[in-house]
mmCIF file of C-alpha atoms in Angstrom:
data_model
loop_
_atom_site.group_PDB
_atom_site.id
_atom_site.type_symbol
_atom_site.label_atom_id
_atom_site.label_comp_id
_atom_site.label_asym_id
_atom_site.label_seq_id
_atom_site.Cartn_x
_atom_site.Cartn_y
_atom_site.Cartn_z
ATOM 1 C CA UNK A 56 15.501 46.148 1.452
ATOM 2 C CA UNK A 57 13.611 43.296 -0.493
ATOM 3 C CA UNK A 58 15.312 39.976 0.660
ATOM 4 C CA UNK A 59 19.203 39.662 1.753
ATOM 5 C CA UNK A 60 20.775 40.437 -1.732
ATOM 6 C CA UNK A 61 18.543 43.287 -2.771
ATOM 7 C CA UNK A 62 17.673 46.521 -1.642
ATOM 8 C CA UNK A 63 15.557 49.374 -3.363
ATOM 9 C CA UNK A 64 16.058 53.130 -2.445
ATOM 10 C CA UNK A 65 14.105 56.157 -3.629
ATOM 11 C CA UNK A 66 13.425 59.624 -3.043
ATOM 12 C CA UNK A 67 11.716 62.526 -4.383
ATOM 13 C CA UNK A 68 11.790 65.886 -4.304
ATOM 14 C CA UNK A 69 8.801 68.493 -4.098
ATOM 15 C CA UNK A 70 10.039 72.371 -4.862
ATOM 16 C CA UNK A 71 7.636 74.786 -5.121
ATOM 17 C CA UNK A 72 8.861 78.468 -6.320
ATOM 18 C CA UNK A 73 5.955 80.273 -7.125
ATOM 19 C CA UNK A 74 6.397 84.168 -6.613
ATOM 20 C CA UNK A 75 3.432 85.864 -4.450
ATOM 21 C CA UNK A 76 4.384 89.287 -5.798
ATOM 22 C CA UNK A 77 6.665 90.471 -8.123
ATOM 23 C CA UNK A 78 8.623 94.436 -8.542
ATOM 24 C CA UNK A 79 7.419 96.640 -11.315
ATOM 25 C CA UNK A 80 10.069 95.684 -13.344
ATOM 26 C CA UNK A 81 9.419 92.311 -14.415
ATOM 27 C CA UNK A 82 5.190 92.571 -14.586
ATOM 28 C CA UNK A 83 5.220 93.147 -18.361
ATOM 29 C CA UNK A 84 3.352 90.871 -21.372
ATOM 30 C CA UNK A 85 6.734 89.791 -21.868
ATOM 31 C CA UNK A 86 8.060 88.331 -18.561
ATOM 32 C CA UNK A 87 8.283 84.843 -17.966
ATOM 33 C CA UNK A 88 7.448 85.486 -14.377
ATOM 34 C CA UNK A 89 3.837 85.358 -13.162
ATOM 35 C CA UNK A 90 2.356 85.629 -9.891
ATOM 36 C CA UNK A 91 1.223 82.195 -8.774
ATOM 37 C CA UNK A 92 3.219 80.306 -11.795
ATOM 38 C CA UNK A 93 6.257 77.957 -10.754
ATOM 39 C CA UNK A 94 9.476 80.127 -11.678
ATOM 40 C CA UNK A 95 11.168 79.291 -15.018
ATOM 41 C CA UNK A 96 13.975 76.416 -15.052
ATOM 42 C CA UNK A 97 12.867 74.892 -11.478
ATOM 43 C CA UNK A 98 10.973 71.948 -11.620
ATOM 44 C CA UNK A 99 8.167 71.017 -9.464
ATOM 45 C CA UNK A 100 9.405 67.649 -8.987
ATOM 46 C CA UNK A 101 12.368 65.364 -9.549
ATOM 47 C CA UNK A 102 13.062 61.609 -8.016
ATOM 48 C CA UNK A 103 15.532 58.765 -8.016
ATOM 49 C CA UNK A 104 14.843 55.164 -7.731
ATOM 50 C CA UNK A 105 18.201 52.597 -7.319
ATOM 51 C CA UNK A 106 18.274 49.061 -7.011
ATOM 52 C CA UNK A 107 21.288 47.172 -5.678
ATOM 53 C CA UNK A 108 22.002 43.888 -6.458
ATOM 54 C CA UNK A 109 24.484 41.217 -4.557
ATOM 55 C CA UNK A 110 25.169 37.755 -5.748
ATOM 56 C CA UNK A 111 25.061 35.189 -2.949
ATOM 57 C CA UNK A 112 29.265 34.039 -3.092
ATOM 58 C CA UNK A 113 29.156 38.331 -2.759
ATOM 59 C CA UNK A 114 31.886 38.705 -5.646
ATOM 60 C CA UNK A 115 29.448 40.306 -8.243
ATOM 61 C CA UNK A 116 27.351 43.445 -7.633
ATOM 62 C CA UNK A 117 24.905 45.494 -9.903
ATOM 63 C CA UNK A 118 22.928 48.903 -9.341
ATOM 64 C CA UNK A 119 20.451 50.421 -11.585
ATOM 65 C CA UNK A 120 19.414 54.170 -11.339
ATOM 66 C CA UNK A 121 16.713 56.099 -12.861
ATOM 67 C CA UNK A 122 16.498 59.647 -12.093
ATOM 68 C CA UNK A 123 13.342 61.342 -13.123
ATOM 69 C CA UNK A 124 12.844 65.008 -13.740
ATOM 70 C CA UNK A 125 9.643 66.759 -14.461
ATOM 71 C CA UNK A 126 9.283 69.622 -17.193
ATOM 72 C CA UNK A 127 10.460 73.320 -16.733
ATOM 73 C CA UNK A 128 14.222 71.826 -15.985
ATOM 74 C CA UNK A 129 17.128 73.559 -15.915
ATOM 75 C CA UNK A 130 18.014 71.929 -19.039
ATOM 76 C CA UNK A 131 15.197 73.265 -20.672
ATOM 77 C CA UNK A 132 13.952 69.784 -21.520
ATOM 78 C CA UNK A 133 10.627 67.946 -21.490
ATOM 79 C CA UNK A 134 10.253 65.765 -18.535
ATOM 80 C CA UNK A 135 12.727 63.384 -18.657
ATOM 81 C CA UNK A 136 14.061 59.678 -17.109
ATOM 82 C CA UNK A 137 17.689 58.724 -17.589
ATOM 83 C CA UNK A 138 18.689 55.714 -16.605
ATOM 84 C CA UNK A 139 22.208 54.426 -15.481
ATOM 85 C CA UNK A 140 23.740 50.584 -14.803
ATOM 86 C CA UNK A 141 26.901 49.809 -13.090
ATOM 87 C CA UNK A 142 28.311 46.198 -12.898
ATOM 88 C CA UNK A 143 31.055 44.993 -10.872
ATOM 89 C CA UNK A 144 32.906 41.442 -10.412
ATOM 90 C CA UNK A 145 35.617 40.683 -8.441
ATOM 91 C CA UNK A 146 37.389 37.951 -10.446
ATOM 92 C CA UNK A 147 40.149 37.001 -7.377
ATOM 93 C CA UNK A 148 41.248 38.819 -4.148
ATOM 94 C CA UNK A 149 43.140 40.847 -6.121
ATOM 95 C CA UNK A 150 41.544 41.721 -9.596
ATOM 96 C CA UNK A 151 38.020 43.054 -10.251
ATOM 97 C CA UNK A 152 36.457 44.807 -12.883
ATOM 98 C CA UNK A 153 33.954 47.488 -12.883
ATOM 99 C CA UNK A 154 31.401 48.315 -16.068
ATOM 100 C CA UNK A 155 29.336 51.957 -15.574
ATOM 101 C CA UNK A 156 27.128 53.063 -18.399
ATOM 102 C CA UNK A 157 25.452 56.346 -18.192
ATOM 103 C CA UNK A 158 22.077 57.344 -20.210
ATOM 104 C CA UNK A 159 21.787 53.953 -21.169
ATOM 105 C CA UNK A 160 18.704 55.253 -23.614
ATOM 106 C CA UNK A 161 20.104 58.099 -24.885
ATOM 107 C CA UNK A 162 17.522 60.193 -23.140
ATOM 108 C CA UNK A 163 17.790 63.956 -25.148
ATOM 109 C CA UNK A 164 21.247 63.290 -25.900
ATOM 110 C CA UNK A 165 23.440 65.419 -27.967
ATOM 111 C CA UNK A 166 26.476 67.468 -28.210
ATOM 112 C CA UNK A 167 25.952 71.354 -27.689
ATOM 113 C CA UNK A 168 23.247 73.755 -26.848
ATOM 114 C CA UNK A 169 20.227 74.332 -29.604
ATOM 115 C CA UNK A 170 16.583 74.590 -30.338
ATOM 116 C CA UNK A 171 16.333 70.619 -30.536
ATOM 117 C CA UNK A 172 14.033 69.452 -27.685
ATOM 118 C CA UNK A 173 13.979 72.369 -26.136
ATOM 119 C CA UNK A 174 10.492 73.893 -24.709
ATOM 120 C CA UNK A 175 9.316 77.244 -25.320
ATOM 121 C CA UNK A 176 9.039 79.630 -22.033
ATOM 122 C CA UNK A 177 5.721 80.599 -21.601
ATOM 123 C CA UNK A 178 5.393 84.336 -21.325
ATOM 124 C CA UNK A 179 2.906 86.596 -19.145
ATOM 125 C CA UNK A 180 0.275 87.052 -21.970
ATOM 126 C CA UNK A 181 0.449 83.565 -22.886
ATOM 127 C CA UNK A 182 2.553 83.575 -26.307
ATOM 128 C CA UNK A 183 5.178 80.876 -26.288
ATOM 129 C CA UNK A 184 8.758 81.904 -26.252
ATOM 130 C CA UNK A 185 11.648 79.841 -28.169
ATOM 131 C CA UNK A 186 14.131 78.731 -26.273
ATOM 132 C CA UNK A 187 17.655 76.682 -26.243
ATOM 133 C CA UNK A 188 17.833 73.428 -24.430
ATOM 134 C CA UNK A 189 21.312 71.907 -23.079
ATOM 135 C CA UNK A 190 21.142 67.948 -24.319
ATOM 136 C CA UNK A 191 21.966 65.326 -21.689
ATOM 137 C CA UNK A 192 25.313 63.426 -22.497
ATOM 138 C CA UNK A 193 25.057 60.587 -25.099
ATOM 139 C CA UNK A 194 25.511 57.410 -23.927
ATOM 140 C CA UNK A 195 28.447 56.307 -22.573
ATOM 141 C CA UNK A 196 30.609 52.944 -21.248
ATOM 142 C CA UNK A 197 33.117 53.338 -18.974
ATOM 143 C CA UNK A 198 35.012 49.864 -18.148
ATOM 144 C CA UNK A 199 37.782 49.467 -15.311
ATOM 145 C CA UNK A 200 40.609 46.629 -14.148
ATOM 146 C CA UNK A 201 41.272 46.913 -11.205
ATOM 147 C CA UNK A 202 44.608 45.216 -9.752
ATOM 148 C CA UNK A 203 45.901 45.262 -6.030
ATOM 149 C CA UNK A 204 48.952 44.039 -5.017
ATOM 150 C CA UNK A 205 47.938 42.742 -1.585
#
């Protein structure tokens, strides 16, 4: 917590997955698993930091989120941040409204799987292998009225 109207949380996330053997089946030139390499599609790392935001009369609130995820993703992505805002106001007792955007940057945004951004696997023998990458979702706005009868 920094001060009465703000407060900072983070975290992050260490996952090793590194095989120490392997069966007969998958030690070939062509596997993409290695003794003593991280596993394909698990990253070593990931982390979020959020900051929360209160205005003093307490009516108007705003968070900020970055989520950070290091290379050999799921996704299939480089390393990547994406970053998210959310702003809410209460106008009266009754009515607020509530403003969300997600991948504010358009971190590796796009529409459907393909070749664009995507990393190449590594194989055993060292030859890179192409490979597809699932985008992140483009950027979006979501806005909200609220209204309760009270």
């Amino acid at each position: 917590s920094v001060g009465s109207r703000v407060q900072i949380e983070g975290d992050v996330a260490l996952q090793s997955a590194v095989p120490a053997a392997l069966p007969s089946s998958l030690i070939t030139s062509q596997s993409y698993y290695v003794v003593g390499r991280q596993l394909p599609n698990v990253p070593f790392w990931n982390g979020t930091l959020t900051v929360d935001w209160q205005s003093r009369d307490e009516r108007t609130e705003a968070l900020l989120n970055a989520t950070f995820v290091s290379g050999n993703n799921r996704s299939n992505l480089p390393a990547k941040t994406t970053y998210g805002f959310a702003l809410q106001r209460n106008i009266t007792p009754s009515i607020s409204v509530l403003a969300v955007a997600t991948n504010v940057f358009g971190s590796y945004a796009g529409d459907f799987v393909s070749a664009r951004y995507a990393v190449p696997y590594l194989l055993a023998d060292g030859r890179l292998q192409p490979a597809l990458a699932a985008p992140q979702a483009p950027k979006r706005l979501f806005l909200t009225a609220v209204y309760r009868n009270r």
